[in-house]
Tab-separated table of C-alpha atoms in Angstrom:
chain	number	residue	atom	x	y	z
S	289	UNK	CA	0.002	0.002	0.003
S	290	UNK	CA	2.826	2.408	0.887
S	291	UNK	CA	4.537	1.665	-2.438
S	292	UNK	CA	1.312	2.401	-4.260
S	293	UNK	CA	0.907	5.727	-2.452
S	294	UNK	CA	4.538	6.595	-3.204
S	295	UNK	CA	4.027	5.776	-6.896
S	296	UNK	CA	0.983	8.016	-7.067
S	297	UNK	CA	2.878	10.863	-5.417
S	298	UNK	CA	5.741	10.521	-7.879
S	299	UNK	CA	3.321	10.583	-10.780
S	300	UNK	CA	1.797	13.724	-9.397
S	301	UNK	CA	5.190	15.396	-9.446
S	302	UNK	CA	6.044	15.161	-13.147
S	303	UNK	CA	6.584	18.533	-14.761
S	304	UNK	CA	5.295	19.179	-18.238
S	305	UNK	CA	7.303	20.773	-20.985
S	306	UNK	CA	6.134	24.308	-21.580
S	307	UNK	CA	5.350	24.794	-25.208
S	308	UNK	CA	5.309	28.562	-25.244
S	309	UNK	CA	9.002	28.757	-24.459
S	310	UNK	CA	10.078	26.425	-27.271
S	311	UNK	CA	12.922	28.135	-29.230
S	312	UNK	CA	12.031	31.451	-27.586
S	313	UNK	CA	9.384	34.004	-28.478
S	314	UNK	CA	11.577	36.362	-30.476
S	315	UNK	CA	14.075	36.349	-33.322
S	316	UNK	CA	16.299	39.129	-34.641
S	317	UNK	CA	14.179	40.158	-37.644
S	318	UNK	CA	12.327	43.450	-37.176
S	319	UNK	CA	8.895	43.686	-38.766
S	320	UNK	CA	9.100	47.281	-39.985
S	321	UNK	CA	6.873	50.333	-39.584
S	322	UNK	CA	3.143	49.458	-39.749
S	323	UNK	CA	3.829	45.991	-41.131
S	324	UNK	CA	2.228	42.958	-39.538
S	325	UNK	CA	2.012	39.203	-39.668
S	326	UNK	CA	-0.208	36.617	-38.019
S	327	UNK	CA	0.665	32.940	-37.576
S	328	UNK	CA	-1.681	30.117	-36.647
S	329	UNK	CA	0.277	26.971	-35.838
S	330	UNK	CA	-0.468	23.486	-34.572
S	331	UNK	CA	2.115	21.508	-32.635
S	332	UNK	CA	2.362	18.109	-30.989
S	333	UNK	CA	4.915	17.311	-28.309
S	334	UNK	CA	5.429	13.846	-26.802
S	335	UNK	CA	7.663	12.161	-24.248
S	336	UNK	CA	7.820	8.840	-22.428
S	337	UNK	CA	10.934	9.713	-20.420
S	338	UNK	CA	11.286	12.512	-17.931
S	339	UNK	CA	14.073	13.824	-15.722
S	340	UNK	CA	13.891	13.480	-11.948
S	341	UNK	CA	16.434	16.139	-11.171
S	342	UNK	CA	18.807	15.437	-14.048
S	343	UNK	CA	18.326	11.632	-14.037
S	344	UNK	CA	16.248	10.163	-16.927
S	345	UNK	CA	13.334	8.050	-15.721
S	346	UNK	CA	10.608	6.090	-17.520
S	347	UNK	CA	7.432	5.007	-15.758
S	348	UNK	CA	4.966	2.503	-17.333
S	349	UNK	CA	2.190	3.920	-15.160
S	350	UNK	CA	2.594	7.246	-16.897
S	351	UNK	CA	3.051	5.985	-20.442
S	352	UNK	CA	3.487	8.617	-23.108
S	353	UNK	CA	2.469	12.198	-22.406
S	354	UNK	CA	1.161	14.069	-25.445
S	355	UNK	CA	0.648	17.812	-25.564
S	356	UNK	CA	-1.165	19.390	-28.498
S	357	UNK	CA	-1.363	23.127	-28.992
S	358	UNK	CA	-2.890	25.698	-31.310
S	359	UNK	CA	-0.958	28.903	-31.046
S	360	UNK	CA	-1.827	32.388	-32.239
S	361	UNK	CA	1.248	34.551	-32.805
S	362	UNK	CA	1.139	38.107	-34.079
S	363	UNK	CA	3.753	40.801	-34.745
S	364	UNK	CA	3.051	44.461	-35.528
S	365	UNK	CA	5.592	47.153	-36.320
S	366	UNK	CA	4.851	50.137	-34.113
S	367	UNK	CA	7.738	51.940	-35.807
S	368	UNK	CA	10.861	51.281	-37.870
S	369	UNK	CA	12.723	50.025	-34.815
S	370	UNK	CA	9.927	48.924	-32.450
S	371	UNK	CA	7.709	45.816	-32.687
S	372	UNK	CA	4.810	44.538	-30.611
S	373	UNK	CA	4.611	40.739	-30.273
S	374	UNK	CA	1.612	38.850	-28.875
S	375	UNK	CA	1.209	35.098	-28.398
S	376	UNK	CA	-1.603	32.973	-26.937
S	377	UNK	CA	-1.747	29.127	-27.032
S	378	UNK	CA	-4.693	26.775	-26.537
S	379	UNK	CA	-3.402	23.479	-25.129
S	380	UNK	CA	-4.624	19.925	-24.571
S	381	UNK	CA	-2.454	17.451	-22.686
S	382	UNK	CA	-3.021	13.808	-21.743
S	383	UNK	CA	-1.154	10.654	-20.668
S	384	UNK	CA	-1.554	7.219	-22.292
S	385	UNK	CA	-1.545	5.414	-18.904
S	386	UNK	CA	-2.734	6.165	-15.385
S	387	UNK	CA	-5.936	7.803	-14.248
S	388	UNK	CA	-5.276	11.517	-14.572
S	389	UNK	CA	-7.956	13.240	-16.691
S	390	UNK	CA	-6.698	15.289	-19.630
S	391	UNK	CA	-6.370	19.033	-19.250
S	392	UNK	CA	-7.500	21.478	-21.931
S	393	UNK	CA	-7.795	25.225	-22.248
S	394	UNK	CA	-5.991	28.495	-22.871
S	395	UNK	CA	-2.596	28.700	-21.231
S	396	UNK	CA	-0.754	32.053	-20.976
S	397	UNK	CA	-0.889	35.216	-23.046
S	398	UNK	CA	2.411	36.958	-23.717
S	399	UNK	CA	2.963	40.511	-24.921
S	400	UNK	CA	6.437	41.820	-25.675
S	401	UNK	CA	8.126	44.884	-27.123
S	402	UNK	CA	11.231	44.422	-29.286
S	403	UNK	CA	13.469	47.432	-29.833
S	404	UNK	CA	16.310	47.672	-32.332
S	405	UNK	CA	18.597	50.016	-30.412
S	406	UNK	CA	21.609	50.044	-32.771
S	407	UNK	CA	22.054	49.207	-36.449
S	408	UNK	CA	25.490	49.018	-38.067
S	409	UNK	CA	25.889	48.623	-41.840
S	410	UNK	CA	29.151	47.707	-43.546
S	411	UNK	CA	29.060	46.710	-47.210
S	412	UNK	CA	26.320	44.142	-47.786
S	413	UNK	CA	26.332	43.139	-44.143
S	414	UNK	CA	24.355	44.454	-41.200
S	415	UNK	CA	24.724	44.037	-37.449
S	416	UNK	CA	21.839	44.900	-35.135
S	417	UNK	CA	21.683	45.105	-31.348
S	418	UNK	CA	18.178	44.565	-29.977
S	419	UNK	CA	16.455	44.558	-26.596
S	420	UNK	CA	13.111	43.014	-25.653
S	421	UNK	CA	10.821	43.129	-22.646
S	422	UNK	CA	7.852	40.776	-22.272
S	423	UNK	CA	5.104	40.017	-19.781
S	424	UNK	CA	3.243	36.707	-19.438
S	425	UNK	CA	0.126	35.896	-17.447
S	426	UNK	CA	-2.441	33.050	-17.416
S	427	UNK	CA	-5.498	33.638	-19.605
S	428	UNK	CA	-7.654	31.534	-17.329
S	429	UNK	CA	-7.369	30.070	-13.849
S	430	UNK	CA	-6.164	26.618	-14.883
S	431	UNK	CA	-4.864	23.970	-12.475
S	432	UNK	CA	-1.120	24.571	-12.007
S	433	UNK	CA	-0.180	21.726	-9.628
S	434	UNK	CA	-1.090	18.581	-11.497
S	435	UNK	CA	0.629	15.991	-13.660
S	436	UNK	CA	-1.128	17.325	-16.770
S	437	UNK	CA	-1.107	21.009	-15.858
S	438	UNK	CA	-1.322	23.401	-18.797
S	439	UNK	CA	1.433	25.562	-17.300
S	440	UNK	CA	2.943	26.888	-14.100
S	441	UNK	CA	0.352	29.605	-13.639
S	442	UNK	CA	2.878	32.289	-12.753
S	443	UNK	CA	3.114	35.878	-14.004
S	444	UNK	CA	6.492	36.415	-15.624
S	445	UNK	CA	8.688	39.273	-16.769
S	446	UNK	CA	11.087	38.389	-19.579
S	447	UNK	CA	14.028	40.660	-20.407
S	448	UNK	CA	16.587	39.868	-23.065
S	449	UNK	CA	19.101	41.274	-25.489
S	450	UNK	CA	20.053	40.063	-28.971
S	451	UNK	CA	22.815	40.501	-31.521
S	452	UNK	CA	21.668	39.867	-35.107
S	453	UNK	CA	24.069	39.649	-38.040
S	454	UNK	CA	22.906	39.350	-41.656
S	455	UNK	CA	24.939	39.172	-44.847
S	456	UNK	CA	23.002	38.442	-48.042
S	457	UNK	CA	20.677	35.579	-47.134
S	458	UNK	CA	22.848	34.252	-44.299
S	459	UNK	CA	22.075	35.303	-40.725
S	460	UNK	CA	23.281	34.543	-37.209
S	461	UNK	CA	21.453	35.588	-34.040
S	462	UNK	CA	22.481	35.184	-30.412
S	463	UNK	CA	20.318	36.173	-27.485
S	464	UNK	CA	20.486	36.047	-23.701
S	465	UNK	CA	17.535	36.480	-21.365
S	466	UNK	CA	16.390	36.404	-17.780
S	467	UNK	CA	12.839	35.339	-16.872
S	468	UNK	CA	11.547	36.546	-13.485
S	469	UNK	CA	8.665	34.345	-12.329
S	470	UNK	CA	6.131	35.395	-9.730
S	471	UNK	CA	4.749	33.209	-6.907
S	472	UNK	CA	1.705	31.009	-7.444
S	473	UNK	CA	-1.056	29.702	-5.232
S	474	UNK	CA	-1.120	25.916	-5.089
S	475	UNK	CA	-4.172	23.923	-6.131
S	476	UNK	CA	-3.636	21.371	-3.379
S	477	UNK	CA	-2.331	21.170	0.157
S	478	UNK	CA	1.128	19.625	0.407
S	479	UNK	CA	2.719	18.487	3.637
S	480	UNK	CA	6.217	17.541	2.481
S	481	UNK	CA	8.366	20.004	0.561
S	482	UNK	CA	11.365	22.276	0.884
S	483	UNK	CA	10.370	25.072	3.327
S	484	UNK	CA	12.717	27.502	1.554
S	485	UNK	CA	10.372	27.480	-1.446
S	486	UNK	CA	7.367	28.741	0.524
S	487	UNK	CA	6.574	32.351	-0.221
S	488	UNK	CA	6.521	34.321	3.063
S	489	UNK	CA	3.511	36.381	1.970
S	490	UNK	CA	1.115	33.477	2.266
S	491	UNK	CA	1.128	29.878	3.406
S	492	UNK	CA	-0.684	28.877	0.224
S	493	UNK	CA	1.858	30.448	-2.116
S	494	UNK	CA	5.160	29.038	-3.317
S	495	UNK	CA	7.988	30.567	-5.332
S	496	UNK	CA	8.590	29.569	-8.941
S	497	UNK	CA	12.329	29.508	-9.751
S	498	UNK	CA	13.638	32.160	-12.147
S	499	UNK	CA	15.615	31.008	-15.177
S	500	UNK	CA	18.243	32.293	-17.569
S	501	UNK	CA	18.046	31.498	-21.263
S	502	UNK	CA	20.511	31.507	-24.164
S	503	UNK	CA	19.513	30.910	-27.793
S	504	UNK	CA	21.695	30.753	-30.905
S	505	UNK	CA	20.013	30.657	-34.297
S	506	UNK	CA	21.483	30.612	-37.794
S	507	UNK	CA	20.113	30.058	-41.264
S	508	UNK	CA	19.189	31.527	-44.621
S	509	UNK	CA	16.390	34.013	-45.224
S	510	UNK	CA	14.925	35.518	-48.382
S	511	UNK	CA	11.483	36.898	-49.177
S	512	UNK	CA	10.250	33.464	-50.300
S	513	UNK	CA	12.269	30.992	-48.207
S	514	UNK	CA	13.427	30.926	-44.604
S	515	UNK	CA	15.286	28.054	-42.986
S	516	UNK	CA	17.097	27.945	-39.661
S	517	UNK	CA	18.633	25.678	-37.038
S	518	UNK	CA	18.828	26.686	-33.403
S	519	UNK	CA	19.968	25.654	-29.954
S	520	UNK	CA	18.363	26.707	-26.674
S	521	UNK	CA	19.738	26.430	-23.144
S	522	UNK	CA	17.489	27.243	-20.181
S	523	UNK	CA	19.013	27.063	-16.700
S	524	UNK	CA	17.398	27.567	-13.272
S	525	UNK	CA	18.755	30.750	-11.716
S	526	UNK	CA	16.947	30.659	-8.383
S	527	UNK	CA	16.918	27.673	-6.026
S	528	UNK	CA	14.217	25.078	-6.627
S	529	UNK	CA	13.163	21.526	-5.837
S	530	UNK	CA	13.481	18.251	-7.758
S	531	UNK	CA	10.603	15.943	-8.672
S	532	UNK	CA	9.639	13.807	-5.712
S	533	UNK	CA	6.744	12.694	-3.528
S	534	UNK	CA	4.785	15.636	-2.148
S	535	UNK	CA	6.787	18.253	-4.040
S	536	UNK	CA	4.603	20.898	-5.712
S	537	UNK	CA	5.062	21.226	-9.477
S	538	UNK	CA	5.705	24.992	-9.527
S	539	UNK	CA	8.692	24.840	-7.139
S	540	UNK	CA	10.689	22.447	-9.325
S	541	UNK	CA	13.870	23.878	-10.856
S	542	UNK	CA	13.402	23.400	-14.603
S	543	UNK	CA	16.189	23.432	-17.141
S	544	UNK	CA	16.812	21.936	-20.569
S	545	UNK	CA	18.965	21.930	-23.672
S	546	UNK	CA	17.080	21.725	-26.956
S	547	UNK	CA	17.900	21.887	-30.638
S	548	UNK	CA	15.599	22.316	-33.579
S	549	UNK	CA	14.907	23.810	-36.955
S	550	UNK	CA	12.326	25.825	-38.891
S	551	UNK	CA	11.305	25.988	-42.557
S	552	UNK	CA	9.086	28.691	-44.061
S	553	UNK	CA	7.885	28.776	-47.655
S	554	UNK	CA	5.947	31.686	-49.124
S	555	UNK	CA	3.244	30.269	-51.406
S	556	UNK	CA	1.530	33.251	-52.963
S	557	UNK	CA	1.195	36.902	-52.062
S	558	UNK	CA	1.429	37.242	-48.294
S	559	UNK	CA	0.492	33.642	-47.537
S	560	UNK	CA	3.065	31.065	-46.427
S	561	UNK	CA	3.519	27.790	-44.598
S	562	UNK	CA	5.963	26.965	-41.834
S	563	UNK	CA	7.186	23.694	-40.303
S	564	UNK	CA	9.205	23.088	-37.177
S	565	UNK	CA	11.001	20.306	-35.326
S	566	UNK	CA	12.757	20.218	-31.982
S	567	UNK	CA	14.034	17.646	-29.517
S	568	UNK	CA	15.304	17.760	-25.933
S	569	UNK	CA	18.915	16.655	-25.546
S	570	UNK	CA	19.046	16.849	-21.742
S	571	UNK	CA	16.955	18.330	-18.981
S	572	UNK	CA	16.171	18.912	-15.331
S	573	UNK	CA	12.688	18.140	-13.974
S	574	UNK	CA	11.123	18.143	-17.417
S	575	UNK	CA	10.042	15.674	-20.098
S	576	UNK	CA	12.536	14.487	-22.725
S	577	UNK	CA	10.247	15.610	-25.488
S	578	UNK	CA	10.148	15.786	-29.264
S	579	UNK	CA	8.017	18.411	-30.978
S	580	UNK	CA	6.585	18.749	-34.480
S	581	UNK	CA	4.701	21.812	-35.678
S	582	UNK	CA	3.158	23.322	-38.765
S	583	UNK	CA	1.123	26.389	-39.553
S	584	UNK	CA	-0.022	29.222	-41.783
S	585	UNK	CA	1.503	32.682	-41.779
S	586	UNK	CA	-0.214	35.698	-43.271
S	587	UNK	CA	1.473	39.054	-43.578
S	588	UNK	CA	4.682	40.837	-44.517
């Protein structure tokens, strides 16, 4: 009986991959004054192995976790050197084994401003230095402390800087960011966890660890074709817990290293299709997931 209870508690401590952070929200390409684009994409992410701390673990009572998402992503040029970016995903997640009911609904809305602060031109090449500031908050009050939670439920501030180099069709972008995550109120009462993670403002609130993020992206871009490959490293900055019995989901320190690629083809006029692939190379308190995506992009 005790083993069964322990198994259930472990299952309740698995952290989902967060789709909205896949490959980052921003690239180094400015939209331009009063130009806009809207993307509607579908993605599917699966894993049957997850990391307890940094140790890979597979559990037959969990099976394969599948997360499907429809994401709306829009960019509008407020000026020559200032863009507004908005993203909002609708997510459904479920496990192939166990008894946890699937979760479905809107996750978090993100709004960000991207500013091209400096622009250096030399010959046919161009080097840009950009800054971005974003804010994320849940669209609805979804369950945040469950095996199939749609997200962490925290309100986040995302600050980052980017260097973007382009010569002809070739480009190379590097960015570094810091994501400050606010505390969340748990959906259940837990009796065993690290006391240092409890937020002092309320006994029902816990801290969500902040993270740092580094992304490198390179590829080839023209008006009709865009292709890239990228690598993403997210590392817990603040102290957090590891997956274990009685540990709340939001307090887990989450990190990962992912690689992936994107292909965009313009079909006709302002209409194009995009495809994406990514996989997790290593992680910390997260699923070892593989993601496929595809969508329609309309705009400049």
